[in-house]
Short mmCIF file of C-alpha atoms and ligand atoms in Angstrom, two decimals:
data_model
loop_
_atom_site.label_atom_id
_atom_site.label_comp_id
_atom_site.label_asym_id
_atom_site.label_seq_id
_atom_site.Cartn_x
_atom_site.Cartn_y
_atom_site.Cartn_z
CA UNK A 190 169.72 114.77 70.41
CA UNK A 191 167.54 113.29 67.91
CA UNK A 192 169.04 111.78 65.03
CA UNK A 193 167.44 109.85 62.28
CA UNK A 194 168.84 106.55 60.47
CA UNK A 195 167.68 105.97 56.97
CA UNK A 196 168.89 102.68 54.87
CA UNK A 197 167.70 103.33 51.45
CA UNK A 198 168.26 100.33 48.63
CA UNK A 199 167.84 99.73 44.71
CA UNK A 200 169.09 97.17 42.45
CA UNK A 201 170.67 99.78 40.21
CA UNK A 202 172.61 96.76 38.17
CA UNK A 203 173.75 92.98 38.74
CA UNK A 204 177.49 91.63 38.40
CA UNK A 205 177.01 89.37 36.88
CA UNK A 206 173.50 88.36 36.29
CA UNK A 207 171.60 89.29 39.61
CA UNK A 208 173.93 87.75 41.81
CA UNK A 209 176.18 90.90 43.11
CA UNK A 210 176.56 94.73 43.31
CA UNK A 211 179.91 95.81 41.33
CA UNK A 212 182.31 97.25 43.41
CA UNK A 213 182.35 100.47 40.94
CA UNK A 214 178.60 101.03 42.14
CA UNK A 215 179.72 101.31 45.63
CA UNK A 216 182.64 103.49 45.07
CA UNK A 217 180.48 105.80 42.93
CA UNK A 218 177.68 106.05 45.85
CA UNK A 219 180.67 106.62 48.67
CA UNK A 220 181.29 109.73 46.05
CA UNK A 221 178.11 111.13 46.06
CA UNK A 222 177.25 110.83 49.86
CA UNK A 223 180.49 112.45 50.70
CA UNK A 224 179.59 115.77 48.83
CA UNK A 225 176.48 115.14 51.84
CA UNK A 226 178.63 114.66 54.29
CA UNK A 227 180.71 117.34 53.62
CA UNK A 228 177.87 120.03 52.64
CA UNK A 229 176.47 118.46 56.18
CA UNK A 230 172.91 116.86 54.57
CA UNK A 231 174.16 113.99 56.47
CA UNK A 232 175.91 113.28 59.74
CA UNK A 233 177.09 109.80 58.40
CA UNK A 234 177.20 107.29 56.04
CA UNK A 235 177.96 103.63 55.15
CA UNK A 236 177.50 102.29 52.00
CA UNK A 237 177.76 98.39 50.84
CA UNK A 238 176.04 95.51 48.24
CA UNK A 239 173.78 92.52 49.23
CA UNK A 240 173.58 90.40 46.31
CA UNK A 241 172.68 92.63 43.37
CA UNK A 242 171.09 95.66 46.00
CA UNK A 243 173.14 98.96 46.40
CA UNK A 244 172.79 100.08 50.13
CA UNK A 245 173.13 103.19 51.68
CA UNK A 246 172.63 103.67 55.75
CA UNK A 247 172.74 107.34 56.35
CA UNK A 248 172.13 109.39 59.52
CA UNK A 249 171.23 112.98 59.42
CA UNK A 250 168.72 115.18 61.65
CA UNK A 251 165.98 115.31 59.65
CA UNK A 252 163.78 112.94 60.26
CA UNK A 253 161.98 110.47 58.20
CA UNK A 254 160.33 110.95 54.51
CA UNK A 255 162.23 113.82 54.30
CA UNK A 256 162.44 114.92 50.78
CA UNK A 257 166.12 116.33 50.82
CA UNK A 258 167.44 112.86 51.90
CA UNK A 259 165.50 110.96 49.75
CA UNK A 260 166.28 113.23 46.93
CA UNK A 261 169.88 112.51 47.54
CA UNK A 262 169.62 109.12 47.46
CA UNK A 263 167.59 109.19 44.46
CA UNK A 264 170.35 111.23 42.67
CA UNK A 265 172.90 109.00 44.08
CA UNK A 266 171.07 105.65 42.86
CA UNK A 267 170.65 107.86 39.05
CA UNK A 268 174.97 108.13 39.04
CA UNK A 269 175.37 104.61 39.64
CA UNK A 270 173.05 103.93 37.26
CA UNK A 271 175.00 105.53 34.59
CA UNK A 272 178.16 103.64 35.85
CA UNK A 273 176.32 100.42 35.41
CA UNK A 274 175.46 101.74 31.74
CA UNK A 275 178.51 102.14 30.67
CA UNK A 276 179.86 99.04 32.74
CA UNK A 277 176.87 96.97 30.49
CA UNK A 278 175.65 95.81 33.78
CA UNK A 279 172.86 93.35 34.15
CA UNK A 280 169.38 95.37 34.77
CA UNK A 281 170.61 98.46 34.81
CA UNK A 282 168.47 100.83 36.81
CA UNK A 283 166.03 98.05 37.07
CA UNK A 284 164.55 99.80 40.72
CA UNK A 285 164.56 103.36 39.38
CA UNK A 286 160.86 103.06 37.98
CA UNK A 287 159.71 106.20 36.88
CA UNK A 288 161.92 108.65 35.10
CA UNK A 289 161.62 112.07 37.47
CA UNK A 290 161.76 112.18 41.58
CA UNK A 291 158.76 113.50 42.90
CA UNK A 292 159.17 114.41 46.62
CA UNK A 293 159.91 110.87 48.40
CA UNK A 294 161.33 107.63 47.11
CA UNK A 295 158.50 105.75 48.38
CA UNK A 296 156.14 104.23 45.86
CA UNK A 297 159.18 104.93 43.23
CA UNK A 298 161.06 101.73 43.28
CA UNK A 299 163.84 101.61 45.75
CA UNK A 300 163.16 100.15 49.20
CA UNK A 301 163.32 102.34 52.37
CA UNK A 302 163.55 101.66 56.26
CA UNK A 303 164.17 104.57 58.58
CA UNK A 304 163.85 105.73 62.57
CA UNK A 305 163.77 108.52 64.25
CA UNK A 306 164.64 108.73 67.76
CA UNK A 307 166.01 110.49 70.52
CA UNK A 308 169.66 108.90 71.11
CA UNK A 309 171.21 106.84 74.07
CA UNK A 310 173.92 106.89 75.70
CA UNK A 311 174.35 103.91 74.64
CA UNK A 312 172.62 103.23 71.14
CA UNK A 313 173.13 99.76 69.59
CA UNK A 314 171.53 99.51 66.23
CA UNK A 315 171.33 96.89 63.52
CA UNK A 316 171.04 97.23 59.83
CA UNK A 317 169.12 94.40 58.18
CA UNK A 318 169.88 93.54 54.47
CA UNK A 319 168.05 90.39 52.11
CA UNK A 320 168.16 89.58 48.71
CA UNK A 321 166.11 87.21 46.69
CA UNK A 322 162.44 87.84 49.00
CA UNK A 323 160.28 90.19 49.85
CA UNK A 324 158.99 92.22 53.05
CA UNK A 325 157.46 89.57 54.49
CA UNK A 326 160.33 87.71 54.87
CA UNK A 327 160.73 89.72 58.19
CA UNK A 328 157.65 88.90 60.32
CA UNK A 329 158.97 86.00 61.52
CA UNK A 330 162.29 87.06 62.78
CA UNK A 331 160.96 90.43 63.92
CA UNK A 332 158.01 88.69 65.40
CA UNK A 333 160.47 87.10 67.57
CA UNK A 334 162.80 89.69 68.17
CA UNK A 335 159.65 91.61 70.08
CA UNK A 336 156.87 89.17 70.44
CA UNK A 337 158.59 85.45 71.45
CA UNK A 338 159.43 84.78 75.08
CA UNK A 339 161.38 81.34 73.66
CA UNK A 340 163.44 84.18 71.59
CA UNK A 341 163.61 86.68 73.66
CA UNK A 342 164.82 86.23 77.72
CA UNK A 343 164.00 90.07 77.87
CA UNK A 344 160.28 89.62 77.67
CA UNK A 345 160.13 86.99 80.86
CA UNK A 346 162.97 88.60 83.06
CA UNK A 347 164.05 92.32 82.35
CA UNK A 348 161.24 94.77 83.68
CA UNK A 349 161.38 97.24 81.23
CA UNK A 350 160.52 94.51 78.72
CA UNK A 351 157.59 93.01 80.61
CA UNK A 352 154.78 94.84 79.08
CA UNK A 353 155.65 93.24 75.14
CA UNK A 354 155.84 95.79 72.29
CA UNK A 355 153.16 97.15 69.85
CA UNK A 356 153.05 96.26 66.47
CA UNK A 357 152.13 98.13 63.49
CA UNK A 358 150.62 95.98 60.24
CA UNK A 359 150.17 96.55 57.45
CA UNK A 360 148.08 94.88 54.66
CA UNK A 361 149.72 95.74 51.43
CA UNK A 362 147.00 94.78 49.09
CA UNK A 363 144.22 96.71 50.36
CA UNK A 364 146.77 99.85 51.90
CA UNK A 365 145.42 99.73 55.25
CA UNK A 366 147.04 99.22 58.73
CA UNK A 367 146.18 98.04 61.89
CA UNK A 368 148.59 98.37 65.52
CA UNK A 369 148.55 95.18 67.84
CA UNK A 370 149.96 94.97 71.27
CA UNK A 371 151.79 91.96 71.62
CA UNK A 372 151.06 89.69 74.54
CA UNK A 373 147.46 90.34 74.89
CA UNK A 374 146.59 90.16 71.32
CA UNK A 375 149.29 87.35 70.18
CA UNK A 376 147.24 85.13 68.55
CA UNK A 377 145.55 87.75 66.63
CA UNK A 378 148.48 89.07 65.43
CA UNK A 379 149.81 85.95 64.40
CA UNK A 380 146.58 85.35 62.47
CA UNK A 381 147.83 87.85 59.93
CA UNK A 382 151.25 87.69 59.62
CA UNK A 383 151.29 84.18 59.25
CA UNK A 384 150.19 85.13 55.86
CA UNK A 385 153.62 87.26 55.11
CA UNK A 386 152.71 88.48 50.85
CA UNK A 387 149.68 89.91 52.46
CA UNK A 388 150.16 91.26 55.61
CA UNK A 389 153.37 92.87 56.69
CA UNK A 390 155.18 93.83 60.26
CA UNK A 391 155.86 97.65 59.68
CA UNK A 392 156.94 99.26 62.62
CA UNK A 393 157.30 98.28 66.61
CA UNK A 394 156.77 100.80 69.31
CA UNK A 395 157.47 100.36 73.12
CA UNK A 396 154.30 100.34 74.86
CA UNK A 397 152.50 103.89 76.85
CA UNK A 398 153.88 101.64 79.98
CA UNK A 399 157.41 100.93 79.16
CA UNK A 400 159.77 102.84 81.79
CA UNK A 401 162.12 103.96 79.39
CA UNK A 402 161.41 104.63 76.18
CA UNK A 403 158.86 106.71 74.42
CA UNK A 404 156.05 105.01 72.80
CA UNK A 405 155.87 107.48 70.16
CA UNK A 406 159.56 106.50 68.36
CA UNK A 407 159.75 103.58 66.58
CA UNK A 408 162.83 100.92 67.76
CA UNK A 409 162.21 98.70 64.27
CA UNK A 410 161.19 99.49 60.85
CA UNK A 411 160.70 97.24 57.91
CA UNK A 412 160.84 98.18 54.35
CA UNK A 413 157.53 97.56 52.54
CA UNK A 414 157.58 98.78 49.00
CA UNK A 415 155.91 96.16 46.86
CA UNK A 416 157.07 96.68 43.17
CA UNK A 417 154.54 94.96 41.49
CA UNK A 418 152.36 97.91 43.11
CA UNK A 419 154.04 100.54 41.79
CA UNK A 420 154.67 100.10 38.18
CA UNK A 421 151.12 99.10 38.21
CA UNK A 422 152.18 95.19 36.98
CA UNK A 423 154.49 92.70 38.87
CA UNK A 424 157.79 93.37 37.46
CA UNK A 425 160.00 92.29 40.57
CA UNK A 426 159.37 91.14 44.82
CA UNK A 427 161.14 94.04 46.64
CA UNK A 428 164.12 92.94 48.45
CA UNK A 429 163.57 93.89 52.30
CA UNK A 430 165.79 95.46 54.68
CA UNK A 431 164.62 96.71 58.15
CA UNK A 432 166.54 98.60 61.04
CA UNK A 433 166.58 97.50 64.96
CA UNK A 434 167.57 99.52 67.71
CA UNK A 435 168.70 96.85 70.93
CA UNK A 436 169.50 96.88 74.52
CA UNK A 437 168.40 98.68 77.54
CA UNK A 438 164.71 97.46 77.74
CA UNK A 439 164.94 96.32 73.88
CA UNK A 440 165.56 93.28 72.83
CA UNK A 441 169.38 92.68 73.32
CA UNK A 442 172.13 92.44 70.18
CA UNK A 443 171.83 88.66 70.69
CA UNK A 444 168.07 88.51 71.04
CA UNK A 445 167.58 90.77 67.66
CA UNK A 446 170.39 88.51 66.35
CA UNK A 447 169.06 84.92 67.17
CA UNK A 448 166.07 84.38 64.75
CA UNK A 449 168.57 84.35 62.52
CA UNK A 450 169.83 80.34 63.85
CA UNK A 451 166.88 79.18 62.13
CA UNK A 452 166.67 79.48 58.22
CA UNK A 453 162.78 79.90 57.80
CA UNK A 454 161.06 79.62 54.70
CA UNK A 455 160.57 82.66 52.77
CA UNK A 456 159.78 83.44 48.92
CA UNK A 457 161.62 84.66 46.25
CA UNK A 458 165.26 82.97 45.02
CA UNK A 459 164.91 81.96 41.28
CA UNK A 460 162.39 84.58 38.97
CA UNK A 461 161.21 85.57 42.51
CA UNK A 462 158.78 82.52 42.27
CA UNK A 463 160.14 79.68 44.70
CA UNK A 464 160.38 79.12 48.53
CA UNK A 465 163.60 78.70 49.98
CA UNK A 466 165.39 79.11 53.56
CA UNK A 467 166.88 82.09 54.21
CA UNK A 468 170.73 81.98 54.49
CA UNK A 469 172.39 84.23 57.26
CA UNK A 470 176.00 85.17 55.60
CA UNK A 471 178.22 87.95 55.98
CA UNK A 472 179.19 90.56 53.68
CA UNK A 473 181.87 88.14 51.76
CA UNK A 474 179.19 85.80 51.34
CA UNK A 475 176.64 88.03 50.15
CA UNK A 476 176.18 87.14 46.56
CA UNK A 477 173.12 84.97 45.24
CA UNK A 478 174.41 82.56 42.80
CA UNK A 479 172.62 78.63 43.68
CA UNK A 480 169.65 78.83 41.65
CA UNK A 481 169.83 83.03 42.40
CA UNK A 482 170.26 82.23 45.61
CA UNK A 483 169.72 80.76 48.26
CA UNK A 484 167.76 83.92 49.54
CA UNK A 485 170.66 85.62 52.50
CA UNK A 486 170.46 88.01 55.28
CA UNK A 487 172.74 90.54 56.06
CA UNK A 488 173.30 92.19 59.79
CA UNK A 489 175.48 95.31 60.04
CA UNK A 490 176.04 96.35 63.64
CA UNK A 491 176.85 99.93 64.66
CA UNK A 492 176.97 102.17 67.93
CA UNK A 493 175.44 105.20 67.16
CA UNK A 494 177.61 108.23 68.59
CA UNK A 495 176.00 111.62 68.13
CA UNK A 496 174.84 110.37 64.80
CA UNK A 497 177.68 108.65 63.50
CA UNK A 498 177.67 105.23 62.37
CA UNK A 499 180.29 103.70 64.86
CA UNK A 500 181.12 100.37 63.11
CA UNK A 501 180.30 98.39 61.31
CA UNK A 502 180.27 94.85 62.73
CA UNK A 503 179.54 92.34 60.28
CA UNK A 504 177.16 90.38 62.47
CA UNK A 505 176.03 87.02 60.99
CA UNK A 506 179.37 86.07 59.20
CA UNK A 507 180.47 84.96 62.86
CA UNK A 508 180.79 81.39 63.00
CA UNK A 509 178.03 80.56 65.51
CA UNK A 510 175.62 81.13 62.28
CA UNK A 511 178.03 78.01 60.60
CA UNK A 512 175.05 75.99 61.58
CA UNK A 513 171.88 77.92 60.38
CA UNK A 514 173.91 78.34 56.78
CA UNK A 515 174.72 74.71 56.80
CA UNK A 516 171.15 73.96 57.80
CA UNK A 517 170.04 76.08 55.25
CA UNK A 518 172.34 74.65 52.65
CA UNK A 519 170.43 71.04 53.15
CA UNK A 520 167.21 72.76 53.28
CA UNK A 521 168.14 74.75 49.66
CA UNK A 522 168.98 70.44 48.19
CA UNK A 523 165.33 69.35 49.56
CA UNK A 524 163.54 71.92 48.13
CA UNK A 525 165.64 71.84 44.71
CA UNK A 526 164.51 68.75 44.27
CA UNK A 527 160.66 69.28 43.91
CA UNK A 528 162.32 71.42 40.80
CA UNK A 529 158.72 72.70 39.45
CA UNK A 530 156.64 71.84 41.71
CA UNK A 531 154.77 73.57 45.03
CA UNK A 532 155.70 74.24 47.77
CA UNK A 533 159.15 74.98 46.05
CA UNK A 534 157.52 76.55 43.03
CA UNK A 535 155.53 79.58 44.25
CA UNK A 536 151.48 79.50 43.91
CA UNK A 537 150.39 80.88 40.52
CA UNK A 538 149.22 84.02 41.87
CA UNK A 539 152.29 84.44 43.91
CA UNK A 540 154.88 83.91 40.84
CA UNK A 541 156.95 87.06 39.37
CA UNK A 542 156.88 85.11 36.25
CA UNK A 543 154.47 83.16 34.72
CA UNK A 544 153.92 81.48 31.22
CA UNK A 545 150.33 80.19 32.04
CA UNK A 546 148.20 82.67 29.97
CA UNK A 547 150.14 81.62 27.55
CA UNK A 548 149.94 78.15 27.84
CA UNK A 549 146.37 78.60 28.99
CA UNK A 550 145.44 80.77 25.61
CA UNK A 551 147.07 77.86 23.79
CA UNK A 552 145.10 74.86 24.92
CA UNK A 553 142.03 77.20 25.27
CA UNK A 554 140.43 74.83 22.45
CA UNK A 555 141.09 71.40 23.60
CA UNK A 556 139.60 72.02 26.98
CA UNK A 557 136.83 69.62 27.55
CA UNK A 558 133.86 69.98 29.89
CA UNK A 559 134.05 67.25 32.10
C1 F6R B 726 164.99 87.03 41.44
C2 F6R B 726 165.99 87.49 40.45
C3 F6R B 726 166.55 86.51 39.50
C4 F6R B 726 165.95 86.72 38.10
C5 F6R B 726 166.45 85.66 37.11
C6 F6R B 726 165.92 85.87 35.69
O1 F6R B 726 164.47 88.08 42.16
O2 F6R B 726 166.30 88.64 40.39
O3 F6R B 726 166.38 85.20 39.92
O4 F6R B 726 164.55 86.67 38.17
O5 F6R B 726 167.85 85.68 37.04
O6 F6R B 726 166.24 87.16 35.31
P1 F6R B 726 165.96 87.76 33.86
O7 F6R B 726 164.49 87.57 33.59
O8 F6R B 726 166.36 89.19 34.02
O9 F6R B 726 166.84 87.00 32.90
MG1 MG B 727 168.62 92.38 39.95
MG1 MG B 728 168.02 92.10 44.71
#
């Protein structure tokens, strides 16, 4: 059977601040997904809050971009809205960008990362949450997942993984996209996505040789909605979330799960204009308050069972990620510390905010030619 998994976001409202999703949100999107469930729109559901982003993973049959399911979440992120009106919530409906749904959520506001694929008998897939960044925050982690033998033990000694994975970029300033297979072209590939605001892991597809798996369905899918794009200014960095299918000539729970032990360096945290390590928490600990932040991850593991969301398991609040969130707990007091100043400050063109044509219109007569 073919099923499809969707995991649509928007930060329909903060509690307090930006920090969390109110729990009246979540109850009000369980509402409206039921009627789904019930009317069968939707096979399944989960829905749940990283830092001030309402998620909802739903599975249905028909596949992705589909207008009926993103219409549905659309109307679902519109009722929450209105409970985060009258709640006085901060930002309320910040991600709901233009007034009227018109066909697909994509390019609207809210962030969206779905597969489509023909299911398992055993299907193992993981739901991907972060607040405080942006898409790029997931090259490197799903640049190890599929591409790093020191990651990945699959890559070196399971056969069906020998032949690496193909990756799909995309370049989300001039809209184009390129796919790279990953050994052979390695280097290449890290070329661009090395620069993550510019060029951004989209999708990765077994390869035409892999002995199990069609290299037509995607196993991992990143969402890439840039915000400043779509309103036409830069009024926000889109907080990512991606979905990874694992085991049985993937990448196994562990091997999706282990990029994770090391806090990289992404940007966003504080006015979306500062560097900081990624935190790997679980759902307690999912609420951005140090400075906004530090930026966290969330992993939601599920078994998926004739399209229902079996789970789920609330991956990286285990305690061997005690040392990644204490490393990234030092890491969050070094870079603190610079206070304005790059690296910690974003680059100027980088920044969600910035005061400098104001300061610059200012002092525009008491620059002197040197
Ligand atoms: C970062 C974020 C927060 C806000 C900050 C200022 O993505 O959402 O750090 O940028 O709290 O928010 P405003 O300008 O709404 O007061
Ligand atoms: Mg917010
Ligand atoms: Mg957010």
């Amino acid at each position: 059977m073919k099923v499809t998994i969707s995991l649509i976001k928007a930060d329909v409202g903060g509690f307090p601040g930006h920090a969390t999703v109110h729990p009246k949100l979540i109850e009000s999107a369980e509402k409206s997904l039921s009627k789904y469930k019930e009317s069968g729109t939707l096979i399944d559901f989960y829905v749940t809050g990283v830092g001030d982003d309402l998620q909802l993973i739903m599975s249905h049959k028909k596949g992705v971009d589909n207008e009926e399911i993103h219409k549905l979440a659309w109307d679902t992120f519109i009722k929450a809205t209105d409970v985060a009106k009258s709640l006085k919530l901060y930002g309320a409906g910040q991600d709901l960008l233009k007034d009227a749904f018109s066909g697909n959520v994509r390019g609207l506001g809210p962030g969206v990362a779905e597969l489509e694929f023909e299911e398992r008998k055993g299907e193992p897939l993981v739901a991907f949450m972060m607040d405080k960044t942006e898409p790029g925050a997931f090259n490197l982690p799903i640049y190890k997942m599929f591409g790093d033998p020191f990651n990945t033990a699959g890559l070196v000694i399971d056969p069906a993984m020998h032949n690496g994975f193909n990756f799909e970029v995309w370049d989300i300033v001039e809209h184009k996209r390129v796919f790279m297979k990953c050994p052979e072209e390695m280097y290449d590939l890290l070329a661009l996505i090395g620069a993550k605001s510019r060029y951004v892991i989209k999708r990765v597809y077994p390869t035409k040789q892999h002995p199990k798996l069609s290299s037509d369905e995607a196993v991992a899918a990143v969402s890439t909605e840039k915000l400043y794009q779509i309103a036409g200014e830069y009024v926000g960095k889109d907080d990512p979330v991606a979905l990874v299918r694992a085991q049985s000539g993937l990448p196994a729970l562990g091997e999706v799960l282990e990029p994770f032990s090391f806090p990289h360096l992404v940007s966003g945290w504080m006015r979306g204009s500062h560097n900081g390590p990624i935190m790997p928490v679980g759902i307690k600990d999912a609420k951005c308050t140090r400075f906004d932040g530090p930026p966290r991850v969330v992993a939601l593991g599920f078994q998926i069972a004739e399209g229902k969301l079996v789970g789920p398991v609330d991956l990286l609040a285990d305690i061997a990620f005690d040392k990644a969130r204490a490393t990234a707990l030092d890491i969050a007091d070094y870079m603190r510390r610079h206070g304005p100043f790059e690296p910690h400050r974003l680059p100027l063109e980088e920044m969600e905010y910035t005061t400098l044509p104001h300061i610059m219109s200012k002092l525009k007569d008491r620059f002197e030619s040197l």
